[in-house]
PDB file of C-alpha atoms and ligand atoms in Angstrom:
ATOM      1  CA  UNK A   1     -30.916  46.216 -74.068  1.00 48.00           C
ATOM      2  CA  UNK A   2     -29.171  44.150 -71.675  1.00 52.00           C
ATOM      3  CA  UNK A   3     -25.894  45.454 -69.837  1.00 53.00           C
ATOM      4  CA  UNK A   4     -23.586  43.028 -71.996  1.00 52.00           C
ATOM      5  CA  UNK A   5     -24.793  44.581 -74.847  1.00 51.00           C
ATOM      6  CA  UNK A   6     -24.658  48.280 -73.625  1.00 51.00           C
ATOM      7  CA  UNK A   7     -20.659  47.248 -72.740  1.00 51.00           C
ATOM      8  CA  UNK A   8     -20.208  46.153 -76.082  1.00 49.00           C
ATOM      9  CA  UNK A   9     -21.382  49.133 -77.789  1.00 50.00           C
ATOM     10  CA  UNK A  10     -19.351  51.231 -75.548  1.00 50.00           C
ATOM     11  CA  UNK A  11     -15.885  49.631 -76.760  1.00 48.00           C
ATOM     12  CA  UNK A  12     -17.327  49.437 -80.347  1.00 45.00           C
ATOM     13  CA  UNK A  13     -16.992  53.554 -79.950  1.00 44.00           C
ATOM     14  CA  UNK A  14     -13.859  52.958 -78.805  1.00 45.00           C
ATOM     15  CA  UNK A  15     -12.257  50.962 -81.533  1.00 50.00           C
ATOM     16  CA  UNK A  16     -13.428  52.799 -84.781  1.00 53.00           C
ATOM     17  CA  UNK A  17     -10.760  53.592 -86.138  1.00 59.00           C
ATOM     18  CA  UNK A  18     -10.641  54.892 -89.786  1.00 68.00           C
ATOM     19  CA  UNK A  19      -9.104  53.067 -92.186  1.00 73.00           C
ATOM     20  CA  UNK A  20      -5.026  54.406 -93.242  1.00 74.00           C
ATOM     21  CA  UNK A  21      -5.712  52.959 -97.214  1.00 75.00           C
ATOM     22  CA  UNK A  22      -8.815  50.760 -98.570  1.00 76.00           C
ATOM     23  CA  UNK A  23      -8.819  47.142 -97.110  1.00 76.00           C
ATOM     24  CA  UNK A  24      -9.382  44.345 -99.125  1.00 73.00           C
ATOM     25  CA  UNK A  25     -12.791  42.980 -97.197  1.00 74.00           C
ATOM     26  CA  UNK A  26     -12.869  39.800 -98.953  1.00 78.00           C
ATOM     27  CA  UNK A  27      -9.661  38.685 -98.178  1.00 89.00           C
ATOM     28  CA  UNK A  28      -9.537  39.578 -94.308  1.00 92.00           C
ATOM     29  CA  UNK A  29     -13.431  40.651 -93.301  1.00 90.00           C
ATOM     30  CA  UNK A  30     -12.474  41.436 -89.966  1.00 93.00           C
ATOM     31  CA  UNK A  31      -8.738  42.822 -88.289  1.00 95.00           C
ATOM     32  CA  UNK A  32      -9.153  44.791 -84.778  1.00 95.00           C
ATOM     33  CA  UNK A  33      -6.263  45.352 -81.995  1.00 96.00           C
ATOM     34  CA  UNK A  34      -8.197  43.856 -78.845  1.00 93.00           C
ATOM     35  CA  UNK A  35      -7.579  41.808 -76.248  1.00 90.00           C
ATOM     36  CA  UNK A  36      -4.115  42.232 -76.112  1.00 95.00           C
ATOM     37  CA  UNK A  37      -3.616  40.549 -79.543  1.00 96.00           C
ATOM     38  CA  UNK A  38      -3.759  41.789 -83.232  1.00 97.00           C
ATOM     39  CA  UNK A  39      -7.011  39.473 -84.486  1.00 96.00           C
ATOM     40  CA  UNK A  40      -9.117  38.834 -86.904  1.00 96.00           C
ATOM     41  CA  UNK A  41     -10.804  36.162 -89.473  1.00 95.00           C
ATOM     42  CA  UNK A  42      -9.099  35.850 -92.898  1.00 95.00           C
ATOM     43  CA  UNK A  43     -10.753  33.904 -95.999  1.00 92.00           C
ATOM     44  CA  UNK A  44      -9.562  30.398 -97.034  1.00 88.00           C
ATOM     45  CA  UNK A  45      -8.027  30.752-100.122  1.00 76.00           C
ATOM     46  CA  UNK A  46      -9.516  27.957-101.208  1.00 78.00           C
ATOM     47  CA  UNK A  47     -13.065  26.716-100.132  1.00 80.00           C
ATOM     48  CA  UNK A  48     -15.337  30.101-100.204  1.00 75.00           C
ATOM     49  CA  UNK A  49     -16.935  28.404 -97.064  1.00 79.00           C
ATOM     50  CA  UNK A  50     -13.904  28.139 -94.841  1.00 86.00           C
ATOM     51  CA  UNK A  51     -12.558  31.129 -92.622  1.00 91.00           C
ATOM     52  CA  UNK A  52      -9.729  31.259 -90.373  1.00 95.00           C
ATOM     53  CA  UNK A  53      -9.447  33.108 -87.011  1.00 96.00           C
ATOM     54  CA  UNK A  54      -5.591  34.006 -86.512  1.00 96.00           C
ATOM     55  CA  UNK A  55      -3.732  36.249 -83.962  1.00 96.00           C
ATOM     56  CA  UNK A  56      -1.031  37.783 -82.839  1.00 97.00           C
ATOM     57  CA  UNK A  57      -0.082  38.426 -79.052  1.00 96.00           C
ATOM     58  CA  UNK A  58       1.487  41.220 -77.981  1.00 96.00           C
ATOM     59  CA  UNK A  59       4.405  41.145 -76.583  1.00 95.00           C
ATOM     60  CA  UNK A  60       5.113  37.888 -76.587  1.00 93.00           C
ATOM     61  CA  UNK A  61       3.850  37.511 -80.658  1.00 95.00           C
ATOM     62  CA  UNK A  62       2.508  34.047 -79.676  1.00 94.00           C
ATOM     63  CA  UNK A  63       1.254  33.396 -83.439  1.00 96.00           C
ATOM     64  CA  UNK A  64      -2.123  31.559 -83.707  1.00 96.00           C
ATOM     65  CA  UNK A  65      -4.845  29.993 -86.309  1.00 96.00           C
ATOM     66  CA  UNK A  66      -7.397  27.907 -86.657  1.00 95.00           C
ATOM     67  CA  UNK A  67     -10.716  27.867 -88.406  1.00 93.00           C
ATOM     68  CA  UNK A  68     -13.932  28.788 -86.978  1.00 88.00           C
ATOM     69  CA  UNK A  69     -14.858  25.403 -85.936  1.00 86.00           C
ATOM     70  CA  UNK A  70     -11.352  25.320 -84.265  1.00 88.00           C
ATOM     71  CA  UNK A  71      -9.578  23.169 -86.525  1.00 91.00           C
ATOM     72  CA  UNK A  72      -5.955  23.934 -86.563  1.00 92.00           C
ATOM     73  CA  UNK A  73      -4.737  25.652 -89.135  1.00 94.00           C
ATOM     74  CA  UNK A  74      -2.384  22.795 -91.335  1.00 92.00           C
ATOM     75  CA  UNK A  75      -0.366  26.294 -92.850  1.00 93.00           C
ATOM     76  CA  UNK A  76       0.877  26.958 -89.230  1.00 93.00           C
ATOM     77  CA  UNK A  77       3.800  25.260 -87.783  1.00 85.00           C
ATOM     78  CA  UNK A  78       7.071  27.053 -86.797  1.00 78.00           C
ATOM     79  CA  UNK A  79       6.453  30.194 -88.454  1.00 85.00           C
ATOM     80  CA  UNK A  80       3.623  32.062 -89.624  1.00 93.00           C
ATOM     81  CA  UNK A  81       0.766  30.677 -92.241  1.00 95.00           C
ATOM     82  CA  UNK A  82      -0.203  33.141 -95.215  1.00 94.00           C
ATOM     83  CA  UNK A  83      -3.195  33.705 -93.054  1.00 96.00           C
ATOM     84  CA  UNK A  84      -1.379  35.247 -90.237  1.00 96.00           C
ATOM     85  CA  UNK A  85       0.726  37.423 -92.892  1.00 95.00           C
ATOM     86  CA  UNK A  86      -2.726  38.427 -94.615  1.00 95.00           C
ATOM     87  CA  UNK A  87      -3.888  39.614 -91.481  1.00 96.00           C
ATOM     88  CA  UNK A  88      -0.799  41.482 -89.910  1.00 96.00           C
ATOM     89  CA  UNK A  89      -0.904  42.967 -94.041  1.00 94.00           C
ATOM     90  CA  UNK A  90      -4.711  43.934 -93.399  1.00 95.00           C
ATOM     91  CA  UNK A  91      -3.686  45.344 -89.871  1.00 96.00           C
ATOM     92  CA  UNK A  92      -0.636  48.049 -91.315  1.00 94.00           C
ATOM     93  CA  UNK A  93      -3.538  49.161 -94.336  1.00 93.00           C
ATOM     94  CA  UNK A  94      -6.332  49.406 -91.214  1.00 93.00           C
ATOM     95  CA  UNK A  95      -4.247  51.120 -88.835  1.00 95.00           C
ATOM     96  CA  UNK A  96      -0.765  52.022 -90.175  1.00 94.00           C
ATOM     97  CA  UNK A  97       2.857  50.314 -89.174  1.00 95.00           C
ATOM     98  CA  UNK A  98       3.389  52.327 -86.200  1.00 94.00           C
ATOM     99  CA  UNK A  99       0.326  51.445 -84.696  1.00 95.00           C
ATOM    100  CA  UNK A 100       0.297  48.244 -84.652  1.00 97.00           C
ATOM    101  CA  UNK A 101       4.090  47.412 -83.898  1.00 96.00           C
ATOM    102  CA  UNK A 102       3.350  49.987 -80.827  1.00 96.00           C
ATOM    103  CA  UNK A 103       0.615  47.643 -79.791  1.00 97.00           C
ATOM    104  CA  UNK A 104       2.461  44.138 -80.732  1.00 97.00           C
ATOM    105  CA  UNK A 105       5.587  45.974 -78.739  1.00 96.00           C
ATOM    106  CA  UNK A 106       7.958  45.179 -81.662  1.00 95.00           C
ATOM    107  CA  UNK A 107      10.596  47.069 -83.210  1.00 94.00           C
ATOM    108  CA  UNK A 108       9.913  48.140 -86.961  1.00 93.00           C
ATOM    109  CA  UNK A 109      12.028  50.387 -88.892  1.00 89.00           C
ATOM    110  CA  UNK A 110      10.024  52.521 -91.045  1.00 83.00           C
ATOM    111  CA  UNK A 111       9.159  50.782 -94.195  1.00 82.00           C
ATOM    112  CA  UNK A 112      10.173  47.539 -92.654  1.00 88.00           C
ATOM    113  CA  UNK A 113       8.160  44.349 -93.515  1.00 91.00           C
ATOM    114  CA  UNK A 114       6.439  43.570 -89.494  1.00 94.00           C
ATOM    115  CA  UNK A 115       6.350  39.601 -89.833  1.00 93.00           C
ATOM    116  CA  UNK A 116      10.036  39.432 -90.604  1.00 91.00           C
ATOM    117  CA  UNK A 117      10.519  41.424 -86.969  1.00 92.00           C
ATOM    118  CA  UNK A 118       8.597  39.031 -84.949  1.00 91.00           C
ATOM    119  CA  UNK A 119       9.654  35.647 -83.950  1.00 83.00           C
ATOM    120  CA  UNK A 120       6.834  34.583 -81.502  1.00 84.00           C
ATOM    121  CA  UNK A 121       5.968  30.609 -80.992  1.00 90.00           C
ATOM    122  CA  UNK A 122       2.999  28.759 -82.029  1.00 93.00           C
ATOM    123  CA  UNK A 123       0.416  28.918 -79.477  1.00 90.00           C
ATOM    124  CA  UNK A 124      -3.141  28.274 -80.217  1.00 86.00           C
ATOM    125  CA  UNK A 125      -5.744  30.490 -78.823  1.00 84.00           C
ATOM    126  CA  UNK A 126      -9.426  29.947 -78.829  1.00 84.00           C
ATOM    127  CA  UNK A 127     -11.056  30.978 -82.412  1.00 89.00           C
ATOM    128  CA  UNK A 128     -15.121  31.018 -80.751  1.00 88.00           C
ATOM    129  CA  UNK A 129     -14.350  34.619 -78.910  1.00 86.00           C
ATOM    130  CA  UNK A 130     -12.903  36.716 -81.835  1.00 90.00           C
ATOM    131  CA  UNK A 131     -15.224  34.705 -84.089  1.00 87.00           C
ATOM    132  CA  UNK A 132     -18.242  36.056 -82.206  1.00 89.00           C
ATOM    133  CA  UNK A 133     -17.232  39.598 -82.313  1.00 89.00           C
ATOM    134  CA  UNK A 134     -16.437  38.939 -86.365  1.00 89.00           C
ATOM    135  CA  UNK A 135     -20.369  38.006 -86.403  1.00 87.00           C
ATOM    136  CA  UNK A 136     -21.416  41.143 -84.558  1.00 86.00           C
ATOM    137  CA  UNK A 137     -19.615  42.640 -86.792  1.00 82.00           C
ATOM    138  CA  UNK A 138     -21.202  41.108 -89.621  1.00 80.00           C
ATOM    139  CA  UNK A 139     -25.021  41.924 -87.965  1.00 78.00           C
ATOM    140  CA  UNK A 140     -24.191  45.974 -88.272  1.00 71.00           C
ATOM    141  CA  UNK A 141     -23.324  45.270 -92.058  1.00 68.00           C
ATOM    142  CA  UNK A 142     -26.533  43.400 -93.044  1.00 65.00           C
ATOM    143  CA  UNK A 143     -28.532  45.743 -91.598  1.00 60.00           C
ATOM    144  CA  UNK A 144     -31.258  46.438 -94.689  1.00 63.00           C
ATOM    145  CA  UNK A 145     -30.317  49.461 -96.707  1.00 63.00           C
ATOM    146  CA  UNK A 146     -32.478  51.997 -95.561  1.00 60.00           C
ATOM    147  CA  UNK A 147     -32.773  56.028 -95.062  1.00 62.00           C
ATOM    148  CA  UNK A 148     -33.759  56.145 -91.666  1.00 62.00           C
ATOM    149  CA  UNK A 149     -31.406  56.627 -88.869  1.00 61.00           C
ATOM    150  CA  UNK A 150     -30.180  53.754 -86.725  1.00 56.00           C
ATOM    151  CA  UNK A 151     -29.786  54.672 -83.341  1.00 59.00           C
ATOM    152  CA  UNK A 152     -27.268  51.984 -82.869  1.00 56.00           C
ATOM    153  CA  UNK A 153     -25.165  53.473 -85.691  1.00 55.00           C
ATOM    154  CA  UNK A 154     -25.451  56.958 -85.007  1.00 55.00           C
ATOM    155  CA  UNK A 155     -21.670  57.392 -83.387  1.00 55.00           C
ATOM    156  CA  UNK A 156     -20.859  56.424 -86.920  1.00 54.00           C
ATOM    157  CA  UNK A 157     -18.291  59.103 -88.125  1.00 53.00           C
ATOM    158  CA  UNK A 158     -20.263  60.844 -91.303  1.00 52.00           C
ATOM    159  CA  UNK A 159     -16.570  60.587 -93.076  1.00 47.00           C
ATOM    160  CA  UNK A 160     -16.349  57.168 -93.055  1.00 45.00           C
ATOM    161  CA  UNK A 161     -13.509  54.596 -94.367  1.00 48.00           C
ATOM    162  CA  UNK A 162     -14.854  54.466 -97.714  1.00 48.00           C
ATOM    163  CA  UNK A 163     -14.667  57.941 -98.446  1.00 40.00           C
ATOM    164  CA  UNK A 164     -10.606  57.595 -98.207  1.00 41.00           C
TER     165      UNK A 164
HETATM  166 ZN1   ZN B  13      -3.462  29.800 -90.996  1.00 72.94          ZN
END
């Protein structure tokens, strides 16, 4: 194992973070608070091919989207696309409201709707970084079912998500 790897795992233990309700995977396969932005890859709603890598900054809410190749996103201009609303949805069911307006830095009474509380400019970020951790992602999942232990999955909580 190389030492990129072995940093990688290290902030994979770090970011596990139970999910608050069930997520709906096949909308938005991927939502994680790194990097100083809320990311993640959200599902065209229209070509089952097609997946879009949006974010959020925090702080400054800089909204962003493209697709994987780094097309821009034709839904984004001015304010945010469906995907970006998908994902901050996605984010409040991953990790709850107060989480992630703490980490965005935004002010969000409680019940309050988060999009309608930021007002951040379009500013496109590069889709290749958060699509490669999506696809890392992706290798722990199609993993072959199997009974015997996987080292690599072992600081897997035994209560996971799904049990929720
Ligand atoms: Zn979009």
């Amino acid at each position: 194992m190389d030492a990129e790897e072995t940093a990688w795992e290290q902030r994979s233990v770090v970011r596990l973070v139970p999910s608050v309700r069930p997520r709906k995977l096949a909308k938005v396969p991927f939502v994680e608070l790194a990097d100083g932005r809320l990311q993640g890859v959200v599902s065209s709603g229209s070509d089952i091919e097609r997946v879009y890598v949006s974010s959020i900054g925090a702080g400054t809410h800089e909204l962003s989207c493209s697709t994987n190749n780094n097309r821009p996103c034709g839904g984004l201009y001015g304010a945010a696309c469906k995907h970006i609303r998908l994902l901050a949805d996605e984010a409040v069911v991953q990790y709850g409201l107060d989480r992630v307006a703490r980490y965005l830095r935004v002010e969000v009474p409680e019940g309050g709707d988060l999009m309608a509380h930021l007002n951040g400019h379009v500013e496109q970020t590069p889709a290749a970084v958060v699509f490669s951790r999506f696809l890392r992602h992706l290798a722990y999942l199609e993993v072959p079912g199997s009974t015997d232990p996987l080292p690599e999955l072992h600081w897997f909580p035994a209560t996971g998500a799904a049990a929720r």
